[in-house]
Amino acid sequence: MKNIAILASGNGSNFAAIAQAIKTGRIYANLKILITDKETAYVHIRAKKHKITNLYINPNNYTTREDFDKEIVKVLKKEKIDLVILAGYMRILSPYFIRQFKNRIVNIHPAILPSFKGMHAIKDAFNYGVKITGVTIHYVDEKIDHGPIILQESLKINDKITLPELEKKVHKLEHKLYPQAIKLILNNKLRINKRKVIPAS
Ligand code: GRF
């Protein structure tokens, strides 16, 4: 069984969706640890509920991003983590971190990349007036919201929808899509060929 870790900074609804998918047998994995950079993040409460070890590491105790990441990498290696899952983790990973877990870090983005990169993707798409948005799951590389795309699914934005309603729809789709992507990776169903993620033959 593969070991996975989740890094999160906030609400943790994706954390909960993944933990639930493991619990119900949709994903076969050992969710060993949740790591957060925010002491008061709600995701801690979710981790307790799911009885998952949760660790807060205070970024203010480190002088550089790399020093902070070295501490996280140390923990991930100690726990023998195979796959690192970013789920609302509000920090940019250092090149050091990415090198240590090359092609073994994934992220979820609440828009159809490469459109609407950044922290306010749902709102940005809504305000732009696009008729379609969605969710992207991708590998993490050294550029922001950029690595090879694993799964994408779209949803329509109709004329009457409000921003809170759209947010709800996007999150619902996230909770479906992220476990699917994780399952494909853990079952060795995928191969990366430059920018393309293709079925493993
Ligand atoms: C999600 O919308 C995700 O796409 C983005 O941050 C949000 C995290 O939500 N990266 P949650 O903390 O999992 O509820």
PDB file of C-alpha atoms and ligand atoms in Angstrom:
ATOM      1  CA  MET A   1       0.000   0.000   0.000  1.00  0.00           C
ATOM      2  CA  LYS A   2       1.295   3.445  -0.929  1.00  0.00           C
ATOM      3  CA  ASN A   3       1.795   6.179   1.659  1.00  0.00           C
ATOM      4  CA  ILE A   4       0.333   9.589   0.979  1.00  0.00           C
ATOM      5  CA  ALA A   5       0.555  12.963   2.710  1.00  0.00           C
ATOM      6  CA  ILE A   6      -1.695  15.983   2.346  1.00  0.00           C
ATOM      7  CA  LEU A   7      -0.503  19.570   2.690  1.00  0.00           C
ATOM      8  CA  ALA A   8      -3.242  22.104   3.334  1.00  0.00           C
ATOM      9  CA  SER A   9      -3.692  25.597   4.758  1.00  0.00           C
ATOM     10  CA  GLY A  10      -7.404  26.182   5.109  1.00  0.00           C
ATOM     11  CA  ASN A  11     -10.835  24.683   5.172  1.00  0.00           C
ATOM     12  CA  GLY A  12      -9.799  21.181   4.126  1.00  0.00           C
ATOM     13  CA  SER A  13     -12.866  20.038   2.219  1.00  0.00           C
ATOM     14  CA  ASN A  14     -10.599  18.312  -0.307  1.00  0.00           C
ATOM     15  CA  PHE A  15      -8.688  16.706   2.545  1.00  0.00           C
ATOM     16  CA  ALA A  16     -12.000  15.349   3.843  1.00  0.00           C
ATOM     17  CA  ALA A  17     -13.043  14.087   0.394  1.00  0.00           C
ATOM     18  CA  ILE A  18      -9.767  12.175   0.035  1.00  0.00           C
ATOM     19  CA  ALA A  19      -9.886  10.813   3.598  1.00  0.00           C
ATOM     20  CA  GLN A  20     -13.445   9.667   2.955  1.00  0.00           C
ATOM     21  CA  ALA A  21     -12.487   8.008  -0.349  1.00  0.00           C
ATOM     22  CA  ILE A  22      -9.834   6.023   1.520  1.00  0.00           C
ATOM     23  CA  LYS A  23     -12.211   5.101   4.310  1.00  0.00           C
ATOM     24  CA  THR A  24     -14.811   3.791   1.891  1.00  0.00           C
ATOM     25  CA  GLY A  25     -12.237   1.857  -0.151  1.00  0.00           C
ATOM     26  CA  ARG A  26     -12.418   3.989  -3.295  1.00  0.00           C
ATOM     27  CA  ILE A  27      -8.719   4.754  -2.867  1.00  0.00           C
ATOM     28  CA  TYR A  28      -6.327   2.112  -1.575  1.00  0.00           C
ATOM     29  CA  ALA A  29      -3.692   4.096   0.331  1.00  0.00           C
ATOM     30  CA  ASN A  30      -2.374   4.938   3.733  1.00  0.00           C
ATOM     31  CA  LEU A  31      -3.008   8.619   4.502  1.00  0.00           C
ATOM     32  CA  LYS A  32      -0.127   8.982   6.920  1.00  0.00           C
ATOM     33  CA  ILE A  33      -0.064  12.652   7.700  1.00  0.00           C
ATOM     34  CA  LEU A  34      -1.580  16.083   7.213  1.00  0.00           C
ATOM     35  CA  ILE A  35       0.902  18.930   7.312  1.00  0.00           C
ATOM     36  CA  THR A  36      -0.230  22.523   7.623  1.00  0.00           C
ATOM     37  CA  ASP A  37       1.449  25.905   7.747  1.00  0.00           C
ATOM     38  CA  LYS A  38      -1.515  27.495   9.562  1.00  0.00           C
ATOM     39  CA  GLU A  39      -2.081  26.767  13.199  1.00  0.00           C
ATOM     40  CA  THR A  40      -5.768  27.657  13.196  1.00  0.00           C
ATOM     41  CA  ALA A  41      -6.760  26.051   9.880  1.00  0.00           C
ATOM     42  CA  TYR A  42     -10.079  24.209  10.027  1.00  0.00           C
ATOM     43  CA  VAL A  43      -8.452  21.241   8.301  1.00  0.00           C
ATOM     44  CA  HIS A  44      -6.908  20.318  11.704  1.00  0.00           C
ATOM     45  CA  ILE A  45     -10.376  19.620  13.046  1.00  0.00           C
ATOM     46  CA  ARG A  46     -11.183  17.472  10.021  1.00  0.00           C
ATOM     47  CA  ALA A  47      -7.946  15.519  10.521  1.00  0.00           C
ATOM     48  CA  LYS A  48      -8.834  14.830  14.139  1.00  0.00           C
ATOM     49  CA  LYS A  49     -12.243  13.613  13.078  1.00  0.00           C
ATOM     50  CA  HIS A  50     -10.661  11.233  10.582  1.00  0.00           C
ATOM     51  CA  LYS A  51      -7.971  10.239  13.125  1.00  0.00           C
ATOM     52  CA  ILE A  52      -5.154  11.305  10.829  1.00  0.00           C
ATOM     53  CA  THR A  53      -1.877  12.511  12.338  1.00  0.00           C
ATOM     54  CA  ASN A  54      -1.677  16.230  11.832  1.00  0.00           C
ATOM     55  CA  LEU A  55       1.361  18.367  12.096  1.00  0.00           C
ATOM     56  CA  TYR A  56       1.606  22.139  12.137  1.00  0.00           C
ATOM     57  CA  ILE A  57       4.958  23.571  11.103  1.00  0.00           C
ATOM     58  CA  ASN A  58       5.362  27.287  11.752  1.00  0.00           C
ATOM     59  CA  PRO A  59       6.955  28.967   8.711  1.00  0.00           C
ATOM     60  CA  ASN A  60       8.077  31.897  10.893  1.00  0.00           C
ATOM     61  CA  ASN A  61      10.642  29.652  12.532  1.00  0.00           C
ATOM     62  CA  TYR A  62      12.609  29.381   9.285  1.00  0.00           C
ATOM     63  CA  THR A  63      14.578  32.086   7.551  1.00  0.00           C
ATOM     64  CA  THR A  64      14.075  30.886   3.992  1.00  0.00           C
ATOM     65  CA  ARG A  65      11.400  29.023   2.067  1.00  0.00           C
ATOM     66  CA  GLU A  66      13.931  26.275   1.407  1.00  0.00           C
ATOM     67  CA  ASP A  67      14.708  25.833   5.111  1.00  0.00           C
ATOM     68  CA  PHE A  68      11.014  25.492   5.824  1.00  0.00           C
ATOM     69  CA  ASP A  69      10.599  23.020   2.963  1.00  0.00           C
ATOM     70  CA  LYS A  70      13.610  21.026   4.190  1.00  0.00           C
ATOM     71  CA  GLU A  71      11.799  20.438   7.448  1.00  0.00           C
ATOM     72  CA  ILE A  72       8.681  19.255   5.588  1.00  0.00           C
ATOM     73  CA  VAL A  73      10.714  17.015   3.273  1.00  0.00           C
ATOM     74  CA  LYS A  74      12.410  15.518   6.331  1.00  0.00           C
ATOM     75  CA  VAL A  75       9.023  14.574   7.769  1.00  0.00           C
ATOM     76  CA  LEU A  76       7.756  13.239   4.418  1.00  0.00           C
ATOM     77  CA  LYS A  77      10.847  11.048   4.023  1.00  0.00           C
ATOM     78  CA  LYS A  78      10.616   9.791   7.587  1.00  0.00           C
ATOM     79  CA  GLU A  79       7.017   8.784   6.879  1.00  0.00           C
ATOM     80  CA  LYS A  80       8.120   7.148   3.595  1.00  0.00           C
ATOM     81  CA  ILE A  81       5.617   9.172   1.591  1.00  0.00           C
ATOM     82  CA  ASP A  82       5.109   8.100  -2.032  1.00  0.00           C
ATOM     83  CA  LEU A  83       2.741  10.869  -3.105  1.00  0.00           C
ATOM     84  CA  VAL A  84       2.388  14.438  -1.816  1.00  0.00           C
ATOM     85  CA  ILE A  85      -1.070  15.949  -2.280  1.00  0.00           C
ATOM     86  CA  LEU A  86      -1.526  19.703  -2.131  1.00  0.00           C
ATOM     87  CA  ALA A  87      -5.082  20.570  -1.185  1.00  0.00           C
ATOM     88  CA  GLY A  88      -5.506  24.280  -0.666  1.00  0.00           C
ATOM     89  CA  TYR A  89      -1.876  24.667   0.404  1.00  0.00           C
ATOM     90  CA  MET A  90      -1.224  28.398   0.139  1.00  0.00           C
ATOM     91  CA  ARG A  91       2.524  28.262  -0.290  1.00  0.00           C
ATOM     92  CA  ILE A  92       4.796  28.039  -3.294  1.00  0.00           C
ATOM     93  CA  LEU A  93       7.082  25.037  -3.056  1.00  0.00           C
ATOM     94  CA  SER A  94      10.811  25.628  -3.361  1.00  0.00           C
ATOM     95  CA  PRO A  95      12.708  23.978  -6.229  1.00  0.00           C
ATOM     96  CA  TYR A  96      14.405  21.880  -3.524  1.00  0.00           C
ATOM     97  CA  PHE A  97      11.069  20.360  -2.449  1.00  0.00           C
ATOM     98  CA  ILE A  98      10.011  19.717  -6.044  1.00  0.00           C
ATOM     99  CA  ARG A  99      13.318  17.992  -6.854  1.00  0.00           C
ATOM    100  CA  GLN A 100      13.013  15.731  -3.827  1.00  0.00           C
ATOM    101  CA  PHE A 101       9.575  14.527  -4.937  1.00  0.00           C
ATOM    102  CA  LYS A 102       9.867  14.872  -8.697  1.00  0.00           C
ATOM    103  CA  ASN A 103       6.583  13.891 -10.401  1.00  0.00           C
ATOM    104  CA  ARG A 104       5.228  12.824  -7.032  1.00  0.00           C
ATOM    105  CA  ILE A 105       3.468  16.048  -6.037  1.00  0.00           C
ATOM    106  CA  VAL A 106      -0.043  16.880  -7.245  1.00  0.00           C
ATOM    107  CA  ASN A 107      -2.235  19.934  -6.915  1.00  0.00           C
ATOM    108  CA  ILE A 108      -5.850  20.886  -7.512  1.00  0.00           C
ATOM    109  CA  HIS A 109      -6.832  24.144  -9.155  1.00  0.00           C
ATOM    110  CA  PRO A 110     -10.412  25.454  -9.320  1.00  0.00           C
ATOM    111  CA  ALA A 111     -10.382  26.467 -12.999  1.00  0.00           C
ATOM    112  CA  ILE A 112      -9.466  25.083 -16.394  1.00  0.00           C
ATOM    113  CA  LEU A 113      -5.717  25.707 -16.581  1.00  0.00           C
ATOM    114  CA  PRO A 114      -3.943  27.492 -18.134  1.00  0.00           C
ATOM    115  CA  SER A 115      -6.827  29.952 -17.666  1.00  0.00           C
ATOM    116  CA  PHE A 116      -7.246  31.743 -14.359  1.00  0.00           C
ATOM    117  CA  LYS A 117      -4.059  30.795 -12.565  1.00  0.00           C
ATOM    118  CA  GLY A 118      -3.562  32.136  -9.066  1.00  0.00           C
ATOM    119  CA  MET A 119      -5.387  32.305  -5.792  1.00  0.00           C
ATOM    120  CA  HIS A 120      -8.793  33.634  -6.840  1.00  0.00           C
ATOM    121  CA  ALA A 121      -9.528  31.428  -9.811  1.00  0.00           C
ATOM    122  CA  ILE A 122     -13.256  30.888  -9.243  1.00  0.00           C
ATOM    123  CA  LYS A 123     -13.941  34.579  -8.755  1.00  0.00           C
ATOM    124  CA  ASP A 124     -11.676  35.552 -11.633  1.00  0.00           C
ATOM    125  CA  ALA A 125     -13.475  33.199 -14.008  1.00  0.00           C
ATOM    126  CA  PHE A 126     -16.857  34.412 -12.761  1.00  0.00           C
ATOM    127  CA  ASN A 127     -15.961  38.090 -13.184  1.00  0.00           C
ATOM    128  CA  TYR A 128     -14.408  37.507 -16.587  1.00  0.00           C
ATOM    129  CA  GLY A 129     -17.728  36.231 -17.824  1.00  0.00           C
ATOM    130  CA  VAL A 130     -16.556  32.910 -19.204  1.00  0.00           C
ATOM    131  CA  LYS A 131     -19.367  30.481 -19.956  1.00  0.00           C
ATOM    132  CA  ILE A 132     -17.361  27.435 -18.928  1.00  0.00           C
ATOM    133  CA  THR A 133     -15.018  26.849 -16.031  1.00  0.00           C
ATOM    134  CA  GLY A 134     -14.043  23.752 -14.090  1.00  0.00           C
ATOM    135  CA  VAL A 135     -11.363  21.936 -12.175  1.00  0.00           C
ATOM    136  CA  THR A 136      -7.816  20.847 -12.999  1.00  0.00           C
ATOM    137  CA  ILE A 137      -5.661  18.271 -11.247  1.00  0.00           C
ATOM    138  CA  HIS A 138      -2.019  18.541 -12.241  1.00  0.00           C
ATOM    139  CA  TYR A 139       1.482  17.498 -11.306  1.00  0.00           C
ATOM    140  CA  VAL A 140       3.493  20.225  -9.633  1.00  0.00           C
ATOM    141  CA  ASP A 141       6.576  21.588 -11.308  1.00  0.00           C
ATOM    142  CA  GLU A 142       8.667  24.670 -10.664  1.00  0.00           C
ATOM    143  CA  LYS A 143       6.204  27.097 -12.227  1.00  0.00           C
ATOM    144  CA  ILE A 144       2.946  28.067 -10.568  1.00  0.00           C
ATOM    145  CA  ASP A 145      -0.222  26.211 -11.671  1.00  0.00           C
ATOM    146  CA  HIS A 146       1.740  24.809 -14.584  1.00  0.00           C
ATOM    147  CA  GLY A 147       2.722  21.109 -14.399  1.00  0.00           C
ATOM    148  CA  PRO A 148       1.360  18.309 -16.633  1.00  0.00           C
ATOM    149  CA  ILE A 149      -2.422  17.970 -16.447  1.00  0.00           C
ATOM    150  CA  ILE A 150      -3.818  14.739 -15.026  1.00  0.00           C
ATOM    151  CA  LEU A 151      -7.576  15.374 -15.160  1.00  0.00           C
ATOM    152  CA  GLN A 152      -9.824  18.269 -16.085  1.00  0.00           C
ATOM    153  CA  GLU A 153     -13.560  18.565 -15.979  1.00  0.00           C
ATOM    154  CA  SER A 154     -15.647  21.507 -17.025  1.00  0.00           C
ATOM    155  CA  LEU A 155     -18.890  22.978 -15.811  1.00  0.00           C
ATOM    156  CA  LYS A 156     -21.157  25.555 -17.374  1.00  0.00           C
ATOM    157  CA  ILE A 157     -21.725  28.987 -15.945  1.00  0.00           C
ATOM    158  CA  ASN A 158     -25.289  30.000 -16.703  1.00  0.00           C
ATOM    159  CA  ASP A 159     -26.506  33.589 -16.699  1.00  0.00           C
ATOM    160  CA  LYS A 160     -28.278  33.346 -13.391  1.00  0.00           C
ATOM    161  CA  ILE A 161     -25.667  31.692 -11.223  1.00  0.00           C
ATOM    162  CA  THR A 162     -24.210  33.709  -8.331  1.00  0.00           C
ATOM    163  CA  LEU A 163     -20.574  33.525  -7.232  1.00  0.00           C
ATOM    164  CA  PRO A 164     -21.362  31.545  -4.048  1.00  0.00           C
ATOM    165  CA  GLU A 165     -23.378  29.073  -6.130  1.00  0.00           C
ATOM    166  CA  LEU A 166     -20.540  28.680  -8.594  1.00  0.00           C
ATOM    167  CA  GLU A 167     -18.061  28.161  -5.751  1.00  0.00           C
ATOM    168  CA  LYS A 168     -20.256  25.408  -4.389  1.00  0.00           C
ATOM    169  CA  LYS A 169     -20.441  23.687  -7.778  1.00  0.00           C
ATOM    170  CA  VAL A 170     -16.682  23.908  -8.318  1.00  0.00           C
ATOM    171  CA  HIS A 171     -15.939  22.472  -4.898  1.00  0.00           C
ATOM    172  CA  LYS A 172     -18.375  19.629  -5.447  1.00  0.00           C
ATOM    173  CA  LEU A 173     -16.591  18.784  -8.675  1.00  0.00           C
ATOM    174  CA  GLU A 174     -13.212  18.998  -6.915  1.00  0.00           C
ATOM    175  CA  HIS A 175     -14.318  16.464  -4.322  1.00  0.00           C
ATOM    176  CA  LYS A 176     -15.217  14.036  -7.091  1.00  0.00           C
ATOM    177  CA  LEU A 177     -12.213  14.621  -9.340  1.00  0.00           C
ATOM    178  CA  TYR A 178      -9.334  14.671  -6.835  1.00  0.00           C
ATOM    179  CA  PRO A 179      -9.939  11.155  -5.486  1.00  0.00           C
ATOM    180  CA  GLN A 180     -10.253   9.912  -9.091  1.00  0.00           C
ATOM    181  CA  ALA A 181      -6.886  11.388 -10.044  1.00  0.00           C
ATOM    182  CA  ILE A 182      -5.193  10.061  -6.908  1.00  0.00           C
ATOM    183  CA  LYS A 183      -6.547   6.604  -7.586  1.00  0.00           C
ATOM    184  CA  LEU A 184      -5.157   6.635 -11.144  1.00  0.00           C
ATOM    185  CA  ILE A 185      -1.720   7.660  -9.878  1.00  0.00           C
ATOM    186  CA  LEU A 186      -1.579   5.165  -7.016  1.00  0.00           C
ATOM    187  CA  ASN A 187      -2.668   2.360  -9.322  1.00  0.00           C
ATOM    188  CA  ASN A 188       0.175   3.235 -11.720  1.00  0.00           C
ATOM    189  CA  LYS A 189      -2.253   3.981 -14.510  1.00  0.00           C
ATOM    190  CA  LEU A 190      -0.469   7.115 -15.721  1.00  0.00           C
ATOM    191  CA  ARG A 191       2.734   8.021 -17.466  1.00  0.00           C
ATOM    192  CA  ILE A 192       4.174  11.481 -18.060  1.00  0.00           C
ATOM    193  CA  ASN A 193       5.500  12.264 -21.511  1.00  0.00           C
ATOM    194  CA  LYS A 194       6.814  15.841 -21.473  1.00  0.00           C
ATOM    195  CA  ARG A 195       3.669  17.923 -20.842  1.00  0.00           C
ATOM    196  CA  LYS A 196       1.280  15.078 -21.530  1.00  0.00           C
ATOM    197  CA  VAL A 197      -0.115  12.669 -19.001  1.00  0.00           C
ATOM    198  CA  ILE A 198      -1.106   9.513 -20.842  1.00  0.00           C
ATOM    199  CA  PRO A 199      -2.344   6.066 -19.882  1.00  0.00           C
ATOM    200  CA  ALA A 200       0.480   3.749 -18.822  1.00  0.00           C
ATOM    201  CA  SER A 201       0.738   0.943 -21.329  1.00  0.00           C
TER     202      SER A 201
HETATM  203  C1  GRF B   1      -9.769  24.524  -3.507  1.00  0.00           C
HETATM  204  O1  GRF B   1     -10.688  25.279  -4.253  1.00  0.00           O
HETATM  205  C2  GRF B   1      -8.567  24.194  -4.331  1.00  0.00           C
HETATM  206  O2  GRF B   1      -8.827  24.052  -5.688  1.00  0.00           O
HETATM  207  C3  GRF B   1      -7.671  25.389  -4.105  1.00  0.00           C
HETATM  208  O3  GRF B   1      -7.887  25.745  -2.756  1.00  0.00           O
HETATM  209  C4  GRF B   1      -9.184  25.331  -2.354  1.00  0.00           C
HETATM  210  C5  GRF B   1      -9.025  24.519  -1.109  1.00  0.00           C
HETATM  211  O4  GRF B   1     -10.251  24.180  -0.538  1.00  0.00           O
HETATM  212  N1  GRF B   1      -6.302  25.059  -4.428  1.00  0.00           N
HETATM  213  P1  GRF B   1     -10.307  23.190   0.706  1.00  0.00           P
HETATM  214  O5  GRF B   1      -9.369  23.747   1.771  1.00  0.00           O
HETATM  215  O6  GRF B   1      -9.874  21.836   0.249  1.00  0.00           O
HETATM  216  O7  GRF B   1     -11.734  23.207   1.169  1.00  0.00           O
END
